[in-house]
Amino acid sequence: MMRTRPLKVALLGCGVVGSEVARIMTTHADDLAARIGAPVELAGIAVRRPDKVREGIPAELVTTDATALVKRGDIDVVVEVIGGIEPARTLITTAFEHGASVVSANKALLAQDGAALHAAAEAHGKDLYYEAAVAGAIPLIRPLRESLAGDKVNRVLGIVNGTTNFILDKMDSTGAGYQEALDEATALGYAEADPTADVEGFDAAAKAAILAGIAFHTRVRLDDVYREGMTEVTAADFVSAKQMGHTIKLLAICERTEDGTSVTARVHPAMIPLTHPLASVRGAYNAVFVESDAAGQLMFYGPGAGGAPTASAVLGDLVAVCRNRLSGTTGPGESAYAALPVSPMGEVVTRYHISLDVADKPGVLAQVATVFAEHGVSIDTVRQQGKDGEASLVVVTHRASDAALGGTVEALRKLDTVRGVAGIMRVEGE
Amino acid sequence: MMRTRPLKVALLGCGVVGSEVARIMTTHADDLAARIGAPVELAGIAVRRPDKVREGIPAELVTTDATALVKRGDIDVVVEVIGGIEPARTLITTAFEHGASVVSANKALLAQDGAALHAAAEAHGKDLYYEAAVAGAIPLIRPLRESLAGDKVNRVLGIVNGTTNFILDKMDSTGAGYQEALDEATALGYAEADPTADVEGFDAAAKAAILAGIAFHTRVRLDDVYREGMTEVTAADFVSAKQMGHTIKLLAICERTEDGTSVTARVHPAMIPLTHPLASVRGAYNAVFVESDAAGQLMFYGPGAGGAPTASAVLGDLVAVCRNRLSGTTGPGESAYAALPVSPMGEVVTRYHISLDVADKPGVLAQVATVFAEHGVSIDTVRQQGKDGEASLVVVTHRASDAALGGTVEALRKLDTVRGVAGIMRVEGE
């Protein structure tokens, strides 16, 4: 049954992920061949720095000319693990033009130009697979676009960035502040020297765009995703969260709006109940919680980054794409037929935890409650704590739109008796 | 792009799952058509009791002649949700012979005759998909056989039976005994009138056989799976488990042996650390923990049974099989190339928690420790509690083979100072 002519793979990038892909392709060549039905051969590896020592990587395969590699014409599958927009985008498009299918781990590119890349793949009758682009090794793209293809997904709630989960978990378990926890993450290699992409939520927002697109069969671009980082989360926020039996996670949230006519996608820190399965996701692990009509509540958990886990996802895609080529077909392409509008953040409906510094005198609570009522935001609980003429008021609301909450907060700031709004955090997962 | 001639589906069985499949196929026909690329039509529904009132099921589709339905010749996909060995097996085989692909939720049949059914599918160039056979709605078969196709799975550790997890969770959280918890499960509809298949581990063993087969690319039959039910688990066992920071779950465990030359599959109650992700799986939920070389530790969580969740898995498969038919191909078939031997239970290596009732006099611990040493079973911890001339000794071992542990226990029973072996439980997940 086994074909003897090997399928040829071009690897673009040989960093943490690429070198693991190359290593596994070499050491597990027999298993891959048996699972695909034909041997796979690493035909070339494009790198930026050809002189770097790469253990186990055959020097004769290394080239700095990625364009020539994807243009060779005999390449079956291009594996793109360079990251970033260019040259990855041009190389992928060129690969399709020259007859190759593509496996990519590039979340930024998929989130920004997914539609165009899918169109290019389809125009050339090729596959574009990208399981590794979201949540590393965790099978998520395939379950969403294949296993749940007969179901209606209503919500995706995910911890999709390991760096920020490590930091928040550290703050939660030790009472540390943000900076202290970030420093530890950096020292341990969980955070990069410039942690902006992680802590400001850019990385999670790209993943949210990809997940929302697949979950709702609708094109969702990075620009459609509301994004708020987690650098403002304080130790005091964790104390507040604990008081109501919650913890704080940076979440990527993709939802259908209540009437089902549009969708939303957002990334921000949020309080979630300790009883929620996502609450116990520790350290740099990722997990994605999916709610659908028929399946109910599902969760997928695992390492969201790292060379070997990401390589596992890349290789799973490589096996699938190779099998498709052998049988002369392609897997499921982009599914955007639903084409639902993406609503702005103001229309997102959720609950809020608001801490106010107020004057400790009679009537303050009545004033504050009036402002909430005037803006149509219903209060669930209020907790009042006072000392020395100063007091704090913690309000947890029922569900209200982001716009209504914004209006409420603006009006609260204008009250004489409100000294300041110490914190606003969304409450999710209930 | 959309083909107008519909794909025809024959539904075998219209119980809890089948009626949900029919309902979703009707109410979500447009979504299914868009995702498949062609409309799907319910062409016939085979039932045992044609007179039963089935809301929303068109009476003209209902037939009692399942054989005639699968032999029609114009059926693209047969969905088998009857369960049990016969007539399901013959109907599936007949379906392949008459040109249909098959989606099945039948764990018992797949565990017993999976190899023959896969061979029949392959001989006729048809698909056999069965995501719903293991852990209901949780995508598990597809991630294992596709997402992890480029990785090496070393262990699968799963809570794959919701009834027993409900009972054990109840015992854990309330201190109830087995019978009391079972009665509650029965009253709430989580346990059947005859709970044998669940509580004796038969259901979980069938799933273990299927999971082991896929994970290790090796045929594993139901007979290969060691099986021990959970009817002997007591409230006292939970007290012991808590004392060491553990809880008790009924686990399906599929592992490579340490030298990698064989595999094992087993179902039995086990203590697992409270910090293990499986420990917090509550109620009737299922979860499966997978360890692989590159991906590391993954977990898949969700509802393991029920009409709608199981229908979600069936419909995901239906979409995939329909897509395959449209593109004239088939998905991945059985992968059993590794053909590793399945080792007997005696060769399984794990840790053990053993409670002994002993005489409260000097030298007992020395005697007991000598027996362990003589059988090559190394002791991790011993806890001794004495009162009124009676004492109990709780021994937790290091890793040892089941055969060595069995020999140890046999020898312990012969000691004059050992009044009885109160309990033996395996310790997993560390």
CSV table of N, CA, C and O in Angstrom, one decimal, chain B residues 121-224:
chain,number,residue,atom,x,y,z
B,121,ALA,N,-14.9,-1.6,5.8
B,121,ALA,CA,-15.0,-0.3,5.3
B,121,ALA,C,-13.9,-0.1,4.2
B,121,ALA,O,-14.2,0.5,3.1
B,122,GLU,N,-12.7,-0.5,4.5
B,122,GLU,CA,-11.6,-0.3,3.6
B,122,GLU,C,-11.8,-1.1,2.3
B,122,GLU,O,-11.5,-0.6,1.2
B,123,ALA,N,-12.3,-2.3,2.5
B,123,ALA,CA,-12.5,-3.2,1.3
B,123,ALA,C,-13.5,-2.5,0.3
B,123,ALA,O,-13.4,-2.7,-0.9
B,124,HIS,N,-14.4,-1.8,0.8
B,124,HIS,CA,-15.4,-1.1,0.0
B,124,HIS,C,-15.1,0.3,-0.3
B,124,HIS,O,-15.9,1.0,-0.9
B,125,GLY,N,-14.0,0.8,0.2
B,125,GLY,CA,-13.6,2.2,0.0
B,125,GLY,C,-14.5,3.2,0.7
B,125,GLY,O,-14.8,4.2,0.1
B,126,LYS,N,-15.0,2.8,1.9
B,126,LYS,CA,-15.9,3.7,2.6
B,126,LYS,C,-15.4,4.1,3.9
B,126,LYS,O,-14.4,3.6,4.4
B,127,ASP,N,-16.0,5.1,4.5
B,127,ASP,CA,-15.6,5.6,5.8
B,127,ASP,C,-16.3,4.9,6.9
B,127,ASP,O,-17.5,4.6,6.8
B,128,LEU,N,-15.6,4.7,8.0
B,128,LEU,CA,-16.3,4.3,9.3
B,128,LEU,C,-15.8,5.3,10.3
B,128,LEU,O,-14.6,5.3,10.7
B,129,TYR,N,-16.7,6.2,10.8
B,129,TYR,CA,-16.4,7.2,11.8
B,129,TYR,C,-17.1,6.9,13.1
B,129,TYR,O,-18.3,6.4,13.0
B,130,TYR,N,-16.6,7.2,14.2
B,130,TYR,CA,-17.2,6.8,15.5
B,130,TYR,C,-16.8,7.7,16.7
B,130,TYR,O,-16.6,7.2,17.8
B,131,GLU,N,-16.7,9.0,16.4
B,131,GLU,CA,-16.4,9.9,17.5
B,131,GLU,C,-17.3,9.8,18.7
B,131,GLU,O,-16.8,9.9,19.8
B,132,ALA,N,-18.6,9.5,18.5
B,132,ALA,CA,-19.5,9.5,19.5
B,132,ALA,C,-19.4,8.2,20.4
B,132,ALA,O,-20.0,8.1,21.5
B,133,ALA,N,-18.6,7.2,20.0
B,133,ALA,CA,-18.5,6.0,20.7
B,133,ALA,C,-17.7,6.2,22.0
B,133,ALA,O,-17.8,5.4,23.0
B,134,VAL,N,-16.9,7.2,22.1
B,134,VAL,CA,-16.1,7.4,23.3
B,134,VAL,C,-16.3,8.8,23.8
B,134,VAL,O,-16.1,9.8,23.1
B,135,ALA,N,-16.7,8.9,25.1
B,135,ALA,CA,-16.9,10.2,25.8
B,135,ALA,C,-17.8,11.2,25.0
B,135,ALA,O,-17.5,12.4,25.0
B,136,GLY,N,-18.9,10.7,24.5
B,136,GLY,CA,-19.9,11.5,24.0
B,136,GLY,C,-19.5,12.7,23.1
B,136,GLY,O,-18.9,12.4,22.0
B,137,ALA,N,-19.8,13.9,23.5
B,137,ALA,CA,-19.5,15.0,22.7
B,137,ALA,C,-18.0,15.4,22.7
B,137,ALA,O,-17.6,16.3,21.9
B,138,ILE,N,-17.2,14.9,23.5
B,138,ILE,CA,-15.8,15.4,23.6
B,138,ILE,C,-15.1,14.9,22.4
B,138,ILE,O,-15.0,13.7,22.1
B,139,PRO,N,-14.5,15.9,21.6
B,139,PRO,CA,-13.7,15.5,20.5
B,139,PRO,C,-12.5,14.8,21.0
B,139,PRO,O,-11.7,15.3,21.7
B,140,LEU,N,-12.3,13.5,20.7
B,140,LEU,CA,-11.3,12.7,21.2
B,140,LEU,C,-10.7,11.8,20.2
B,140,LEU,O,-9.5,11.7,20.0
B,141,ILE,N,-11.5,11.1,19.5
B,141,ILE,CA,-11.1,10.2,18.4
B,141,ILE,C,-10.3,11.0,17.3
B,141,ILE,O,-9.2,10.7,16.9
B,142,ARG,N,-10.9,12.1,16.9
B,142,ARG,CA,-10.3,12.9,15.9
B,142,ARG,C,-9.0,13.5,16.3
B,142,ARG,O,-8.0,13.4,15.6
B,143,PRO,N,-9.0,14.2,17.5
B,143,PRO,CA,-7.7,14.7,18.0
B,143,PRO,C,-6.6,13.6,18.1
B,143,PRO,O,-5.5,13.8,17.7
B,144,LEU,N,-7.0,12.4,18.6
B,144,LEU,CA,-6.0,11.4,18.8
B,144,LEU,C,-5.5,10.9,17.4
B,144,LEU,O,-4.3,10.7,17.2
B,145,ARG,N,-6.5,10.7,16.5
B,145,ARG,CA,-6.0,10.0,15.2
B,145,ARG,C,-5.6,11.0,14.2
B,145,ARG,O,-5.0,10.7,13.2
B,146,GLU,N,-5.9,12.3,14.4
B,146,GLU,CA,-5.5,13.3,13.4
B,146,GLU,C,-4.5,14.4,14.0
B,146,GLU,O,-3.4,14.5,13.6
B,147,SER,N,-5.0,15.1,15.0
B,147,SER,CA,-4.2,16.1,15.6
B,147,SER,C,-2.8,15.6,16.1
B,147,SER,O,-1.8,16.3,16.0
B,148,LEU,N,-2.9,14.4,16.7
B,148,LEU,CA,-1.7,13.9,17.3
B,148,LEU,C,-1.0,12.9,16.4
B,148,LEU,O,-0.1,12.1,16.8
B,149,ALA,N,-1.3,12.9,15.1
B,149,ALA,CA,-0.8,11.9,14.2
B,149,ALA,C,0.7,12.1,14.0
B,149,ALA,O,1.4,11.1,13.5
B,150,GLY,N,1.2,13.2,14.3
B,150,GLY,CA,2.7,13.4,14.2
B,150,GLY,C,3.4,13.3,15.5
B,150,GLY,O,4.6,13.7,15.6
B,151,ASP,N,2.7,12.8,16.5
B,151,ASP,CA,3.3,12.8,17.8
B,151,ASP,C,3.3,11.3,18.3
B,151,ASP,O,2.8,10.4,17.6
B,152,LYS,N,3.9,11.1,19.5
B,152,LYS,CA,3.9,9.7,20.0
B,152,LYS,C,3.2,9.7,21.3
B,152,LYS,O,3.7,10.3,22.3
B,153,VAL,N,2.0,9.2,21.4
B,153,VAL,CA,1.2,9.1,22.6
B,153,VAL,C,1.8,8.1,23.5
B,153,VAL,O,2.0,6.9,23.1
B,154,ASN,N,2.0,8.4,24.8
B,154,ASN,CA,2.5,7.4,25.7
B,154,ASN,C,1.5,7.0,26.8
B,154,ASN,O,1.6,5.9,27.3
B,155,ARG,N,0.5,7.8,27.0
B,155,ARG,CA,-0.5,7.4,28.0
B,155,ARG,C,-1.8,8.1,27.8
B,155,ARG,O,-1.8,9.3,27.4
B,156,VAL,N,-2.9,7.4,28.0
B,156,VAL,CA,-4.2,8.0,28.0
B,156,VAL,C,-4.8,7.7,29.4
B,156,VAL,O,-4.9,6.5,29.7
B,157,LEU,N,-5.3,8.6,30.1
B,157,LEU,CA,-5.9,8.4,31.4
B,157,LEU,C,-7.2,9.1,31.4
B,157,LEU,O,-7.3,10.3,31.3
B,158,GLY,N,-8.3,8.3,31.5
B,158,GLY,CA,-9.6,9.0,31.3
B,158,GLY,C,-10.7,8.6,32.3
B,158,GLY,O,-10.8,7.5,32.7
B,159,ILE,N,-11.5,9.6,32.5
B,159,ILE,CA,-12.8,9.4,33.2
B,159,ILE,C,-13.8,9.3,32.0
B,159,ILE,O,-14.1,10.4,31.5
B,160,VAL,N,-14.2,8.1,31.7
B,160,VAL,CA,-14.9,7.9,30.4
B,160,VAL,C,-16.3,7.4,30.7
B,160,VAL,O,-17.0,7.0,29.8
B,161,ASN,N,-16.7,7.4,32.0
B,161,ASN,CA,-18.1,6.9,32.4
B,161,ASN,C,-18.7,7.9,33.3
B,161,ASN,O,-18.2,8.1,34.5
B,162,GLY,N,-19.7,8.6,32.9
B,162,GLY,CA,-20.3,9.6,33.7
B,162,GLY,C,-21.1,9.1,34.9
B,162,GLY,O,-21.0,9.8,36.0
B,163,THR,N,-21.7,8.0,34.8
B,163,THR,CA,-22.4,7.4,35.9
B,163,THR,C,-21.5,7.2,37.1
B,163,THR,O,-21.8,7.6,38.2
B,164,THR,N,-20.4,6.5,36.9
B,164,THR,CA,-19.5,6.2,38.0
B,164,THR,C,-18.8,7.4,38.5
B,164,THR,O,-18.6,7.5,39.7
B,165,ASN,N,-18.6,8.4,37.6
B,165,ASN,CA,-18.0,9.6,38.1
B,165,ASN,C,-19.0,10.4,39.0
B,165,ASN,O,-18.6,11.0,40.0
B,166,PHE,N,-20.2,10.3,38.6
B,166,PHE,CA,-21.2,11.0,39.5
B,166,PHE,C,-21.3,10.3,40.9
B,166,PHE,O,-21.3,11.0,41.9
B,167,ILE,N,-21.2,9.0,40.9
B,167,ILE,CA,-21.3,8.3,42.2
B,167,ILE,C,-20.1,8.6,43.0
B,167,ILE,O,-20.2,8.9,44.2
B,168,LEU,N,-18.9,8.5,42.4
B,168,LEU,CA,-17.7,8.7,43.2
B,168,LEU,C,-17.6,10.2,43.6
B,168,LEU,O,-17.1,10.4,44.8
B,169,ASP,N,-18.0,11.1,42.8
B,169,ASP,CA,-18.0,12.5,43.2
B,169,ASP,C,-18.9,12.7,44.4
B,169,ASP,O,-18.5,13.5,45.3
B,170,LYS,N,-20.0,12.1,44.3
B,170,LYS,CA,-21.0,12.2,45.4
B,170,LYS,C,-20.4,11.6,46.7
B,170,LYS,O,-20.5,12.2,47.8
B,171,MET,N,-19.8,10.5,46.6
B,171,MET,CA,-19.1,9.9,47.8
B,171,MET,C,-18.0,10.8,48.3
B,171,MET,O,-17.9,11.0,49.6
B,172,ASP,N,-17.3,11.4,47.4
B,172,ASP,CA,-16.2,12.3,47.8
B,172,ASP,C,-16.7,13.5,48.5
B,172,ASP,O,-16.2,13.9,49.6
B,173,SER,N,-17.8,14.1,48.0
B,173,SER,CA,-18.2,15.4,48.5
B,173,SER,C,-19.1,15.3,49.7
B,173,SER,O,-19.2,16.2,50.5
B,174,THR,N,-19.8,14.2,49.9
B,174,THR,CA,-20.8,14.1,51.0
B,174,THR,C,-20.4,13.0,52.0
B,174,THR,O,-21.0,12.9,53.1
B,175,GLY,N,-19.4,12.2,51.7
B,175,GLY,CA,-19.0,11.1,52.6
B,175,GLY,C,-19.9,9.9,52.6
B,175,GLY,O,-19.9,9.0,53.4
B,176,ALA,N,-20.8,9.9,51.6
B,176,ALA,CA,-21.8,8.8,51.4
B,176,ALA,C,-21.1,7.5,51.1
B,176,ALA,O,-20.0,7.5,50.5
B,177,GLY,N,-21.8,6.4,51.3
B,177,GLY,CA,-21.3,5.1,50.9
B,177,GLY,C,-21.7,4.8,49.5
B,177,GLY,O,-22.4,5.6,48.9
B,178,TYR,N,-21.2,3.7,48.9
B,178,TYR,CA,-21.4,3.4,47.5
B,178,TYR,C,-22.9,3.3,47.2
B,178,TYR,O,-23.5,3.9,46.3
B,179,GLN,N,-23.6,2.5,48.1
B,179,GLN,CA,-25.0,2.2,47.8
B,179,GLN,C,-25.9,3.5,47.8
B,179,GLN,O,-26.7,3.7,47.0
B,180,GLU,N,-25.6,4.3,48.8
B,180,GLU,CA,-26.4,5.6,49.0
B,180,GLU,C,-26.2,6.5,47.7
B,180,GLU,O,-27.1,7.0,47.2
B,181,ALA,N,-24.9,6.6,47.3
B,181,ALA,CA,-24.6,7.4,46.1
B,181,ALA,C,-25.2,6.8,44.9
B,181,ALA,O,-25.7,7.5,44.0
B,182,LEU,N,-25.2,5.5,44.8
B,182,LEU,CA,-25.8,4.8,43.6
B,182,LEU,C,-27.3,5.1,43.6
B,182,LEU,O,-27.9,5.4,42.5
B,183,ASP,N,-27.9,5.0,44.7
B,183,ASP,CA,-29.4,5.3,44.8
B,183,ASP,C,-29.7,6.7,44.3
B,183,ASP,O,-30.7,6.9,43.6
B,184,GLU,N,-28.9,7.6,44.7
B,184,GLU,CA,-29.1,9.0,44.3
B,184,GLU,C,-28.9,9.1,42.8
B,184,GLU,O,-29.7,9.8,42.1
B,185,ALA,N,-27.9,8.5,42.3
B,185,ALA,CA,-27.6,8.5,40.8
B,185,ALA,C,-28.8,7.9,40.0
B,185,ALA,O,-29.2,8.4,39.0
B,186,THR,N,-29.4,6.8,40.6
B,186,THR,CA,-30.5,6.2,39.9
B,186,THR,C,-31.7,7.1,40.0
B,186,THR,O,-32.4,7.3,38.9
B,187,ALA,N,-31.9,7.7,41.1
B,187,ALA,CA,-33.1,8.6,41.3
B,187,ALA,C,-33.0,9.8,40.3
B,187,ALA,O,-34.0,10.2,39.8
B,188,LEU,N,-31.8,10.2,40.1
B,188,LEU,CA,-31.6,11.4,39.2
B,188,LEU,C,-31.5,11.0,37.7
B,188,LEU,O,-31.3,11.9,36.9
B,189,GLY,N,-31.5,9.7,37.4
B,189,GLY,CA,-31.5,9.3,36.0
B,189,GLY,C,-30.0,9.2,35.5
B,189,GLY,O,-29.8,8.9,34.3
B,190,TYR,N,-29.0,9.3,36.4
B,190,TYR,CA,-27.7,9.1,35.9
B,190,TYR,C,-27.3,7.6,35.9
B,190,TYR,O,-26.3,7.3,35.2
B,191,ALA,N,-28.0,6.8,36.6
B,191,ALA,CA,-27.7,5.4,36.6
B,191,ALA,C,-28.9,4.6,36.1
B,191,ALA,O,-30.0,5.0,36.4
B,192,GLU,N,-28.7,3.6,35.3
B,192,GLU,CA,-29.8,2.8,34.8
B,192,GLU,C,-30.3,1.8,35.9
B,192,GLU,O,-29.6,1.6,36.9
B,193,ALA,N,-31.5,1.3,35.7
B,193,ALA,CA,-32.1,0.4,36.7
B,193,ALA,C,-31.1,-0.8,37.0
B,193,ALA,O,-30.8,-1.2,38.1
B,194,ASP,N,-30.5,-1.3,35.9
B,194,ASP,CA,-29.4,-2.3,36.1
B,194,ASP,C,-28.1,-1.6,35.8
B,194,ASP,O,-27.7,-1.4,34.6
B,195,PRO,N,-27.3,-1.1,36.8
B,195,PRO,CA,-26.1,-0.3,36.6
B,195,PRO,C,-24.9,-1.1,36.3
B,195,PRO,O,-23.8,-0.5,36.2
B,196,THR,N,-25.0,-2.4,36.1
B,196,THR,CA,-23.8,-3.3,36.0
B,196,THR,C,-22.8,-2.8,34.9
B,196,THR,O,-21.6,-2.7,35.2
B,197,ALA,N,-23.3,-2.4,33.7
B,197,ALA,CA,-22.3,-2.1,32.7
B,197,ALA,C,-21.5,-0.9,33.1
B,197,ALA,O,-20.3,-0.8,32.7
B,198,ASP,N,-22.1,0.0,33.8
B,198,ASP,CA,-21.3,1.2,34.3
B,198,ASP,C,-20.4,0.9,35.5
B,198,ASP,O,-19.2,1.0,35.5
B,199,VAL,N,-21.1,0.4,36.6
B,199,VAL,CA,-20.3,0.3,37.9
B,199,VAL,C,-19.3,-0.8,37.8
B,199,VAL,O,-18.3,-0.8,38.6
B,200,GLU,N,-19.5,-1.8,37.0
B,200,GLU,CA,-18.5,-2.9,36.9
B,200,GLU,C,-17.4,-2.6,35.9
B,200,GLU,O,-16.5,-3.4,35.6
B,201,GLY,N,-17.5,-1.4,35.2
B,201,GLY,CA,-16.5,-1.0,34.3
B,201,GLY,C,-16.5,-1.5,32.9
B,201,GLY,O,-15.6,-1.3,32.1
B,202,PHE,N,-17.6,-2.2,32.6
B,202,PHE,CA,-17.7,-2.8,31.2
B,202,PHE,C,-17.7,-1.7,30.1
B,202,PHE,O,-17.0,-1.7,29.1
B,203,ASP,N,-18.5,-0.7,30.4
B,203,ASP,CA,-18.6,0.5,29.5
B,203,ASP,C,-17.3,1.2,29.3
B,203,ASP,O,-16.8,1.4,28.2
B,204,ALA,N,-16.6,1.4,30.4
B,204,ALA,CA,-15.3,2.1,30.4
B,204,ALA,C,-14.3,1.2,29.7
B,204,ALA,O,-13.4,1.7,29.0
B,205,ALA,N,-14.4,-0.1,29.9
B,205,ALA,CA,-13.4,-1.0,29.3
B,205,ALA,C,-13.5,-1.0,27.7
B,205,ALA,O,-12.5,-1.0,27.0
B,206,ALA,N,-14.7,-0.9,27.2
B,206,ALA,CA,-14.9,-0.8,25.8
B,206,ALA,C,-14.2,0.4,25.2
B,206,ALA,O,-13.6,0.4,24.2
B,207,LYS,N,-14.4,1.5,26.0
B,207,LYS,CA,-13.8,2.8,25.5
B,207,LYS,C,-12.3,2.7,25.6
B,207,LYS,O,-11.6,3.3,24.8
B,208,ALA,N,-11.8,2.1,26.7
B,208,ALA,CA,-10.4,1.9,26.8
B,208,ALA,C,-9.8,1.2,25.6
B,208,ALA,O,-8.7,1.5,25.1
B,209,ALA,N,-10.5,0.1,25.2
B,209,ALA,CA,-10.0,-0.7,24.1
B,209,ALA,C,-9.9,0.2,22.8
B,209,ALA,O,-8.9,0.2,22.1
B,210,ILE,N,-10.9,1.0,22.6
B,210,ILE,CA,-10.9,1.9,21.4
B,210,ILE,C,-9.8,2.9,21.5
B,210,ILE,O,-9.1,3.2,20.6
B,211,LEU,N,-9.7,3.6,22.7
B,211,LEU,CA,-8.7,4.6,22.8
B,211,LEU,C,-7.3,4.1,22.7
B,211,LEU,O,-6.4,4.7,22.1
B,212,ALA,N,-7.0,2.9,23.3
B,212,ALA,CA,-5.7,2.3,23.2
B,212,ALA,C,-5.4,2.0,21.8
B,212,ALA,O,-4.2,2.2,21.3
B,213,GLY,N,-6.3,1.5,21.1
B,213,GLY,CA,-6.1,1.1,19.7
B,213,GLY,C,-5.6,2.3,18.9
B,213,GLY,O,-4.7,2.2,18.1
B,214,ILE,N,-6.4,3.4,19.0
B,214,ILE,CA,-6.0,4.6,18.3
B,214,ILE,C,-4.8,5.2,18.7
B,214,ILE,O,-3.9,5.6,17.9
B,215,ALA,N,-4.6,5.3,20.1
B,215,ALA,CA,-3.4,6.0,20.6
B,215,ALA,C,-2.1,5.3,20.2
B,215,ALA,O,-1.1,6.0,20.0
B,216,PHE,N,-2.2,4.0,20.2
B,216,PHE,CA,-0.9,3.2,20.0
B,216,PHE,C,-0.8,2.6,18.6
B,216,PHE,O,0.1,1.8,18.4
B,217,HIS,N,-1.8,2.9,17.7
B,217,HIS,CA,-1.7,2.3,16.4
B,217,HIS,C,-1.6,0.8,16.4
B,217,HIS,O,-0.7,0.2,15.8
B,218,THR,N,-2.4,0.2,17.3
B,218,THR,CA,-2.3,-1.2,17.6
B,218,THR,C,-3.7,-1.7,17.9
B,218,THR,O,-4.5,-1.0,18.4
B,219,ARG,N,-4.0,-2.9,17.4
B,219,ARG,CA,-5.3,-3.5,17.7
B,219,ARG,C,-5.4,-3.9,19.2
B,219,ARG,O,-4.6,-4.7,19.6
B,220,VAL,N,-6.4,-3.3,19.9
B,220,VAL,CA,-6.6,-3.7,21.3
B,220,VAL,C,-8.1,-4.1,21.4
B,220,VAL,O,-9.0,-3.3,21.1
B,221,ARG,N,-8.3,-5.3,21.8
B,221,ARG,CA,-9.7,-5.8,21.9
B,221,ARG,C,-10.2,-5.7,23.3
B,221,ARG,O,-9.4,-5.6,24.2
B,222,LEU,N,-11.5,-5.7,23.4
B,222,LEU,CA,-12.1,-5.6,24.7
B,222,LEU,C,-11.5,-6.7,25.7
B,222,LEU,O,-11.3,-6.4,26.9
B,223,ASP,N,-11.2,-7.9,25.2
B,223,ASP,CA,-10.7,-8.9,26.0
B,223,ASP,C,-9.3,-8.6,26.5
B,223,ASP,O,-8.8,-9.2,27.5
B,224,ASP,N,-8.6,-7.7,25.9
B,224,ASP,CA,-7.3,-7.3,26.3
B,224,ASP,C,-7.3,-6.3,27.5
B,224,ASP,O,-6.2,-6.0,28.0
